[in-house]
Short mmCIF file of C-alpha atoms and ligand atoms in Angstrom, two decimals:
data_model
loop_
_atom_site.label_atom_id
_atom_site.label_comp_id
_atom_site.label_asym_id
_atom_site.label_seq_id
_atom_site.Cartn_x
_atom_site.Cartn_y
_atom_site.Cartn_z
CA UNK A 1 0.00 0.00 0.00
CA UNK A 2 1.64 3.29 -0.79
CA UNK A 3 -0.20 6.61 0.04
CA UNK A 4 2.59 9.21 -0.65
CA UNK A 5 1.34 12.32 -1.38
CA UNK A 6 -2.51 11.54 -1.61
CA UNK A 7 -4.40 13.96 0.73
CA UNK A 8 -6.55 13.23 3.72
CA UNK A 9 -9.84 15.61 3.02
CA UNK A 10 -12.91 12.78 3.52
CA UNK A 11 -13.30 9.47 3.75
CA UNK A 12 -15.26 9.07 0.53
CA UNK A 13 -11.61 9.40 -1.30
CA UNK A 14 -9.98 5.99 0.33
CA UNK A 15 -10.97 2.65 -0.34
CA UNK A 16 -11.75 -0.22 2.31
CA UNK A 17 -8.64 -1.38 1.77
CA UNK A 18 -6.53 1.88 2.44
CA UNK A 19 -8.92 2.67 5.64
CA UNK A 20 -8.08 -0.57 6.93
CA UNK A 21 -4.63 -0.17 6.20
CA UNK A 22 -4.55 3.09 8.21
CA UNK A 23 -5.63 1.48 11.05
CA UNK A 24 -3.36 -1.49 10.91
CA UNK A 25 -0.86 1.23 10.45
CA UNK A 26 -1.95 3.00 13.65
CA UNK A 27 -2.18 -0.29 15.95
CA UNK A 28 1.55 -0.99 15.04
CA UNK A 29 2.24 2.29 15.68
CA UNK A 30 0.33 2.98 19.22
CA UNK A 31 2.31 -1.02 20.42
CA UNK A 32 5.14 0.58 19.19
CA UNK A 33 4.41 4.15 21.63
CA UNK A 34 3.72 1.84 24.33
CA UNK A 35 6.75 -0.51 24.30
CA UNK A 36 9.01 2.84 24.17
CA UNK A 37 9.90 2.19 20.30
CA UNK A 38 11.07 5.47 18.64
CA UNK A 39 9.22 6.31 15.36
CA UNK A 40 10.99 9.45 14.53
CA UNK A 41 11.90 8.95 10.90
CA UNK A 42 10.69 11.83 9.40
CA UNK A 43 13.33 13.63 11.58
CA UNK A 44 13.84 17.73 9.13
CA UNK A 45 10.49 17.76 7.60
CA UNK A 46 7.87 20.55 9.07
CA UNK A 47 4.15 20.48 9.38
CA UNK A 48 1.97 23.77 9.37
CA UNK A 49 -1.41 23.07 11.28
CA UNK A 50 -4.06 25.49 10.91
CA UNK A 51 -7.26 25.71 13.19
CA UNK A 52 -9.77 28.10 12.35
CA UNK A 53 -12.48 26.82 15.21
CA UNK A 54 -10.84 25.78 18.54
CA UNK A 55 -9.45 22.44 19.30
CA UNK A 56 -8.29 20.20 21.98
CA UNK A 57 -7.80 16.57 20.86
CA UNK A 58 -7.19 17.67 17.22
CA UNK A 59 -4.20 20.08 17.97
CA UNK A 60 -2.38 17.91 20.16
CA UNK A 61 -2.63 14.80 18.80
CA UNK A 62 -1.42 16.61 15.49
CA UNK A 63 1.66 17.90 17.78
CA UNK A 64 2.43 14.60 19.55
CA UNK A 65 2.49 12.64 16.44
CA UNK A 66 4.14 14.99 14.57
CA UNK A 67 7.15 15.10 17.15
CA UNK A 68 7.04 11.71 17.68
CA UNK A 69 7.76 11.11 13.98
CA UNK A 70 10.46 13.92 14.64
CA UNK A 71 9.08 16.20 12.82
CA UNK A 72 8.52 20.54 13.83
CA UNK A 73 5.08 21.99 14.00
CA UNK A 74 3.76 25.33 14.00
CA UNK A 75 -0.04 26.06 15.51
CA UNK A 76 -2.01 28.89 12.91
CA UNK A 77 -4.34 29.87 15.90
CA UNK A 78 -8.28 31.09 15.01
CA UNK A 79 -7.12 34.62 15.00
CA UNK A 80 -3.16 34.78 14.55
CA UNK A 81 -2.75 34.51 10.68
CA UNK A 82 -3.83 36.34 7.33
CA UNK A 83 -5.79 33.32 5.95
CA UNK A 84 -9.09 34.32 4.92
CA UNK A 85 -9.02 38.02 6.07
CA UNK A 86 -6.05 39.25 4.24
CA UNK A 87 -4.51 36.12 2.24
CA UNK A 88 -6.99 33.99 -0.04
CA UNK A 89 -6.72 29.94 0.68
CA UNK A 90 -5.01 29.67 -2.59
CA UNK A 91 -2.34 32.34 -1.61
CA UNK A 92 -2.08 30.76 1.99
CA UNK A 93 -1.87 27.29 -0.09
CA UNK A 94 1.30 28.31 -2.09
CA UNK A 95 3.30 29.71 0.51
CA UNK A 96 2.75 27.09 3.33
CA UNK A 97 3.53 24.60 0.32
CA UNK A 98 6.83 26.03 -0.43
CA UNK A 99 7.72 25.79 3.36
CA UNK A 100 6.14 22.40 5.20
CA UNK A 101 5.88 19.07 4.09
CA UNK A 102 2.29 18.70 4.77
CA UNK A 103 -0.67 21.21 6.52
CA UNK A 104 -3.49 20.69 8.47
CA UNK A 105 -6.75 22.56 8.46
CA UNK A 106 -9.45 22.87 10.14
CA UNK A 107 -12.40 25.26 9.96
CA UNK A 108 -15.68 26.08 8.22
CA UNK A 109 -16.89 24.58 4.22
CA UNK A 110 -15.36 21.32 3.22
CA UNK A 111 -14.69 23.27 -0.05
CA UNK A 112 -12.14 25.02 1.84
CA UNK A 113 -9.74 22.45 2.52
CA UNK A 114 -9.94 21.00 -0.72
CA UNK A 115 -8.74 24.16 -2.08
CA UNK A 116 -5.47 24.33 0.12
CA UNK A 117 -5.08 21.00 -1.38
CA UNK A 118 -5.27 21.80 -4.48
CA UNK A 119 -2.82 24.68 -4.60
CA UNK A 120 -0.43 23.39 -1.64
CA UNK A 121 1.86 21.00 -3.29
CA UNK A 122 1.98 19.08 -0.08
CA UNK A 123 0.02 16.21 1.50
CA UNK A 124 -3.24 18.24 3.39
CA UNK A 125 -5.07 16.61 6.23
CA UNK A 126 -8.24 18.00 7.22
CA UNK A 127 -8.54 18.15 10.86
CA UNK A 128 -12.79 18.87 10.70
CA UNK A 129 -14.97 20.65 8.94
CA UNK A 130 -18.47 21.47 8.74
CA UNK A 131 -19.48 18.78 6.76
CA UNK A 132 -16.60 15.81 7.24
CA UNK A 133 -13.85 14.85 10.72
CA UNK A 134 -11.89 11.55 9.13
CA UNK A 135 -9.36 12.01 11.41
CA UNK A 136 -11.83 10.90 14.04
CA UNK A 137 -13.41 8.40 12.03
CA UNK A 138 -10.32 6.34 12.37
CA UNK A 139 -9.74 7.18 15.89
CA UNK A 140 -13.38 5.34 16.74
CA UNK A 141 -12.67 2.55 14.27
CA UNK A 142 -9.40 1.40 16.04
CA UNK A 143 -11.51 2.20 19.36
CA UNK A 144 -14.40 -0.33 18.01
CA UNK A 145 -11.91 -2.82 16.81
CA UNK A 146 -10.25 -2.77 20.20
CA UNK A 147 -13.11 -3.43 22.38
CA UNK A 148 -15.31 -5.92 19.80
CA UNK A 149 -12.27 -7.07 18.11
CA UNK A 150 -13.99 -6.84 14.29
CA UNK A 151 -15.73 -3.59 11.94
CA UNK A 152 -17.91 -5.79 9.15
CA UNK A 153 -21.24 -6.29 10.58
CA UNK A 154 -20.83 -3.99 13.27
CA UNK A 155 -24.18 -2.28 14.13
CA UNK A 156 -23.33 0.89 14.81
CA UNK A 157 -26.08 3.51 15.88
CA UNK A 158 -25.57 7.47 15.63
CA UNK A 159 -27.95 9.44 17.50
CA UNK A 160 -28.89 13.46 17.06
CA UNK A 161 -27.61 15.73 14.36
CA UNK A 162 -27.04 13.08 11.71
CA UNK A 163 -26.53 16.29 9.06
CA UNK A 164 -23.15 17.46 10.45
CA UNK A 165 -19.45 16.33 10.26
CA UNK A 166 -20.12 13.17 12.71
CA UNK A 167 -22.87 12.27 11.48
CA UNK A 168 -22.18 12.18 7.66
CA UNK A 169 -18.68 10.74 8.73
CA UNK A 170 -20.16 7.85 10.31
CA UNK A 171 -22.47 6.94 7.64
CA UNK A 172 -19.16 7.36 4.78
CA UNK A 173 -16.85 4.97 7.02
CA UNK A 174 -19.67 2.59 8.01
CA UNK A 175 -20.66 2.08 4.28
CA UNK A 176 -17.15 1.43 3.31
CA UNK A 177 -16.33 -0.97 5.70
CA UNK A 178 -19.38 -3.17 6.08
CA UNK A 179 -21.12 -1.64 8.87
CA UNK A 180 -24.91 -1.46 9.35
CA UNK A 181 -25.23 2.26 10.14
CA UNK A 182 -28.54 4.39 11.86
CA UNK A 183 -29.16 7.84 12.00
CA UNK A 184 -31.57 8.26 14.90
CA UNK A 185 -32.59 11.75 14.55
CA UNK A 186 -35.86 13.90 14.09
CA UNK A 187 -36.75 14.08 10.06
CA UNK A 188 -34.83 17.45 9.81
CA UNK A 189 -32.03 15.84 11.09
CA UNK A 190 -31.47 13.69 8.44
CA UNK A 191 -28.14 13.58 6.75
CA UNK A 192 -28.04 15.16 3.13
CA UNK A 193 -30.05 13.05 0.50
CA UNK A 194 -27.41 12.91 -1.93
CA UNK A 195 -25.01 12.08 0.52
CA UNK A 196 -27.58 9.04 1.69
CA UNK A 197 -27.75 7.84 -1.65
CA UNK A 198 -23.97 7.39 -2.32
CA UNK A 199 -23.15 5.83 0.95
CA UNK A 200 -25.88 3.27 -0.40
CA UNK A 201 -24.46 2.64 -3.15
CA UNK A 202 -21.11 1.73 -1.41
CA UNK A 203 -22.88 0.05 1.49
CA UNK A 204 -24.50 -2.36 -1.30
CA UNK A 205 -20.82 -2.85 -2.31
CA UNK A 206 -19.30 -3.47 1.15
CA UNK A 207 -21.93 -5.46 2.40
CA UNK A 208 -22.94 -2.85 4.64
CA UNK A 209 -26.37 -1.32 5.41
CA UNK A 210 -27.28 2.61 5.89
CA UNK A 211 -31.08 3.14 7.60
CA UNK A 212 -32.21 6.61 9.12
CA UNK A 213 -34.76 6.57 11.54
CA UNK A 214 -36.79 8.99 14.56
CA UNK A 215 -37.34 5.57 16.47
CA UNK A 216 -34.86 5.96 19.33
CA UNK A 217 -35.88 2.61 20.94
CA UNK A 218 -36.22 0.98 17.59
CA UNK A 219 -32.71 2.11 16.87
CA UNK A 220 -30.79 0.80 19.89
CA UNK A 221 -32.33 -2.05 20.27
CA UNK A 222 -29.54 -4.73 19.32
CA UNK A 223 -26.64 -1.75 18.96
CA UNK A 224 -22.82 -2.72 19.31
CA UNK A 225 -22.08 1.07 19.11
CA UNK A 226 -24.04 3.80 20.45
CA UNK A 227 -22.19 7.55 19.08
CA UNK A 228 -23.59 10.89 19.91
CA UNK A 229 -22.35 14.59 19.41
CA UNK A 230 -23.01 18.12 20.60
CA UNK A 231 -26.02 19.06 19.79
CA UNK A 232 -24.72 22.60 18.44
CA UNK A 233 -21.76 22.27 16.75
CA UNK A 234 -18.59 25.13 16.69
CA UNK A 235 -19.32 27.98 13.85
CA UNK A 236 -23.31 27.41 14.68
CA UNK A 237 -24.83 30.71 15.99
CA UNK A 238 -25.98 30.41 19.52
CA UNK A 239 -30.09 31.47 18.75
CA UNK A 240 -30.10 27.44 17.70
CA UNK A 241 -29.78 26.46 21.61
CA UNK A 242 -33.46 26.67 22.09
CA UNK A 243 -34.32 24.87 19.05
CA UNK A 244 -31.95 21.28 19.48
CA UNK A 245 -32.59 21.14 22.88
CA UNK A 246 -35.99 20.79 22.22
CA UNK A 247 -35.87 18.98 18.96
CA UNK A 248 -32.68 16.49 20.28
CA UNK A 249 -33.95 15.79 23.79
CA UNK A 250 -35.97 12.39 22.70
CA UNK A 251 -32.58 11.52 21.45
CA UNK A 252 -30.19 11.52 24.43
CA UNK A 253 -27.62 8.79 25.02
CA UNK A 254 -29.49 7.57 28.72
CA UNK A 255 -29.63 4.28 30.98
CA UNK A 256 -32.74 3.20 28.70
CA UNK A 257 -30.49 3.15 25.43
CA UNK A 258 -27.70 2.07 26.80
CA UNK A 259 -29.85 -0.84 28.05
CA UNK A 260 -31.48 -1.74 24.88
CA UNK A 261 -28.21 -2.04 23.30
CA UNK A 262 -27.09 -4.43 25.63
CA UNK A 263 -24.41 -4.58 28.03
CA UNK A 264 -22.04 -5.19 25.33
CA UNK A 265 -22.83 -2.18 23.49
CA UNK A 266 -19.84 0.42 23.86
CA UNK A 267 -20.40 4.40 24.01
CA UNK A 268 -18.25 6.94 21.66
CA UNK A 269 -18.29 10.27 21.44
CA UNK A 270 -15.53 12.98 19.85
CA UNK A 271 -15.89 15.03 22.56
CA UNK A 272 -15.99 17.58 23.84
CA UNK A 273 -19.53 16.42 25.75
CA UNK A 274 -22.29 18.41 27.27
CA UNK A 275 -22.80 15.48 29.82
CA UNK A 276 -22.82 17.71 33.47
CA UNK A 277 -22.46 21.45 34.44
CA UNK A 278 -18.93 21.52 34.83
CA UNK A 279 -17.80 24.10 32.38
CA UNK A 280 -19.42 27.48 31.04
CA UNK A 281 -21.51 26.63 27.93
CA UNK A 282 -22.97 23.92 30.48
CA UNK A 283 -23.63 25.58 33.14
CA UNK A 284 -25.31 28.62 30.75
CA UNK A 285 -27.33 26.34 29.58
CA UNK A 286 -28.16 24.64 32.93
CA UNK A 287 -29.18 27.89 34.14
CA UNK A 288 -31.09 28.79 31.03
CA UNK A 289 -33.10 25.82 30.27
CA UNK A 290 -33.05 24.22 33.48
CA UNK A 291 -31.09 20.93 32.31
CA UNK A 292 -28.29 19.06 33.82
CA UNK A 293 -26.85 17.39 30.92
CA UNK A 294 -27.17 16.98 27.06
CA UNK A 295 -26.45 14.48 24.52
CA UNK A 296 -25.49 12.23 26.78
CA UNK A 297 -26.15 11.23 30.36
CA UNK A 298 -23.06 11.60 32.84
CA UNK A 299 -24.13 8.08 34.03
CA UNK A 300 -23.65 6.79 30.56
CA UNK A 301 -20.41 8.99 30.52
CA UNK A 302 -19.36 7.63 33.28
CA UNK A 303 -19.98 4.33 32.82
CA UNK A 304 -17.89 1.17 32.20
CA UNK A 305 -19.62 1.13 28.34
CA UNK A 306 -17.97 4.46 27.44
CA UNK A 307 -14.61 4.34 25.89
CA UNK A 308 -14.20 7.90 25.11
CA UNK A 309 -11.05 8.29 26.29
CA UNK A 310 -9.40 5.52 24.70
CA UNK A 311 -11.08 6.93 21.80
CA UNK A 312 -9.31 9.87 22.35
CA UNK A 313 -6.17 8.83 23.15
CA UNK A 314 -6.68 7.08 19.43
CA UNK A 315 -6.56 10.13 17.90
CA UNK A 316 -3.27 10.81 18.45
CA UNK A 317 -2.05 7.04 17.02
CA UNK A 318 -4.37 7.46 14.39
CA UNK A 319 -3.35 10.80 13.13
CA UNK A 320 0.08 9.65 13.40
CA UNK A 321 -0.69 7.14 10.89
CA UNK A 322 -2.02 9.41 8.13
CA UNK A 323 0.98 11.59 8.53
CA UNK A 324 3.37 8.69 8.44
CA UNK A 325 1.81 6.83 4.90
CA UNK A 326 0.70 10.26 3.12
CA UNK A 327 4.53 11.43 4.04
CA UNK A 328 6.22 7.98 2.63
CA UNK A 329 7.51 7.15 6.39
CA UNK A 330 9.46 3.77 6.25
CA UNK A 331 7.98 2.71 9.73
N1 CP B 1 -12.94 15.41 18.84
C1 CP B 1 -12.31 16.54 18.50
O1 CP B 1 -12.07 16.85 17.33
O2 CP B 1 -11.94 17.28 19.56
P1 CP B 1 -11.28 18.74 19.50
O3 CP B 1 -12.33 19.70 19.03
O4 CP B 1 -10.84 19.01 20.92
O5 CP B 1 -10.11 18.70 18.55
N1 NVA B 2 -19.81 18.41 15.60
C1 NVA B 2 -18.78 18.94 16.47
C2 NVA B 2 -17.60 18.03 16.54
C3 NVA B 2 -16.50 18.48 17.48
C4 NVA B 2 -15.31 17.60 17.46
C5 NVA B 2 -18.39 20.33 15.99
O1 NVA B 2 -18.24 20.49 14.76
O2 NVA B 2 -18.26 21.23 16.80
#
């Protein structure tokens, strides 16, 4: 398998076979992390990572793997470079090109970063945007293969808003690797129609299955992954508070799904989760519509079915693994 110099925008661009290679790529790599094995072979090459929305998990796993592979970073904060206010994408393209061996992005359009990566030169990872977040999509395949040790014939169940980057991720990675995906989500909720009827198509292909559905109970029922989201997503103004709260409530992550499921069933979420009061959009909203959690229940957070953080920590091997193969690392 050689990936050198193919971009990472969206799923829909790599084949079964190159998604499952990134994986194997990133198991080898996180036994190798563990067991104190030095990786750093790209020792003199540079990476530019750009982040027009905020990050946590994104930036640093993008840092740690990049200087565990030896290579230098620099962090384009929200507000601390030209791009988009006084440098075009195309402009910002051709000069990070001429300087780093690959760039991340993140930020609003998906049409955005596949401009930088068609004027960079370089390898260009998208980090999330509005519409697509591979990065994580591998992150929480490792994480499923880890805990039910297979992906073909997984039933994998995503509820809230199935129209955003999670939720048309899910359905693109499910359909190419065999997966029987759900969107649980009111009608409005639904993921794009022409994105629904591609990820058919390539679920009829992969033997996979792609069903949307408002039936919460119907949809758990039987689940080997339950995955939620925020239900207001970074860039989205904050008059839509009201609006999924009301419309996303029938679909919270709670004992009752979690128990329909099975005891089996694991819990995954990106993060970062509305699941207590413990930080300021939570306890704004707390105060304002008189709730103590979100998209998911702290019990369910909490609980021994939730893997979130070895999903997160997967981000980091993951991401590691797309630089590595798009870079030509001999590993
Ligand atoms: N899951 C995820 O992308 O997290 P960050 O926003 O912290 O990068
Ligand atoms: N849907 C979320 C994912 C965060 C990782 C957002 O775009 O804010």
């Amino acid at each position: 398998m050689n990936l050198q110099g193919r971009h990472f925008l969206k799923l829909l661009d790599y084949s079964r076979e190159e998604i499952l290679y990134l994986l194997d790529l990133a198991a080898d790599l996180k036994e190798k992390k563990k067991k104190g094995i030095a990786v750093d072979v790209l020792r003199g090459r540079n990476v530019a990572l750009i982040f027009e929305k905020t990050s946590t998990r994104t930036r640093c796993a993008f840092e740690v793997a990049a200087h565990d592979l030896g290579m230098g970073t620099t962090y384009l904060d929200p507000s601390g470079s030209q791009i988009g206010k006084k440098e075009s994408i195309a402009d910002t393209a051709r000069v990070l090109g001429r300087m780093y061996e690959g760039i991340e992005y993140r930020g609003f359009g998906q049409e955005i970063v596949e401009e930088l990566a068609k004027y960079a030169g370089v390898p260009v990872w998208n980090g999330l945007t509005d519409d697509f977040h591979p990065t994580q999509m591998l992150a929480d395949m490792l994480t499923i293969r880890e805990c039910l040790s297979r992906l073909s014939g997984i039933r994998l169940v995503y509820m809230g808003d199935a129209r955003f980057n999670m939720g048309n991720s899910y359905m693109v990675v499910c359909a190419k690797l065999g997966m029987h995906f759900t969107a649980c989500a009111p009608e409005k909720y639904f993921p794009d129609s022409a994105l629904v009827k591609t990820c058919r198509e390539l679920a009829g292909q992969s033997g996979g299955t792609i069903s949307l559905t408002s039936d919460p109970t119907q949809a758990a029922a039987g689940a080997d992954v339950i995955c939620t989201d925020v239900w207001v997503s970074m860039g989205e103004p904050d008059a839509v508070w009201e609006e999924r709260i009301r419309d996303l409530s029938p679909y919270q992550v709670n004992r009752h799904i979690m128990e329909l499921a099975g005891e089996r069933a694991i819990f995954l979420h990106c993060l970062p989760a509305f699941h207590d009061l413990k930080t300021k959009i939570g306890s704004e909203m707390g105060a304002r519509f008189g709730i103590t959690e979100m998209e998911v229940t702290d019990e369910v957070f909490e609980s021994a079915q939730s893997v979130v953080f070895q999903e997160a920590e997967n981000r980091m091997h993951t991401i590691k693994a797309v630089m590595a193969a798009t870079l030509g690392a001999k590993v």
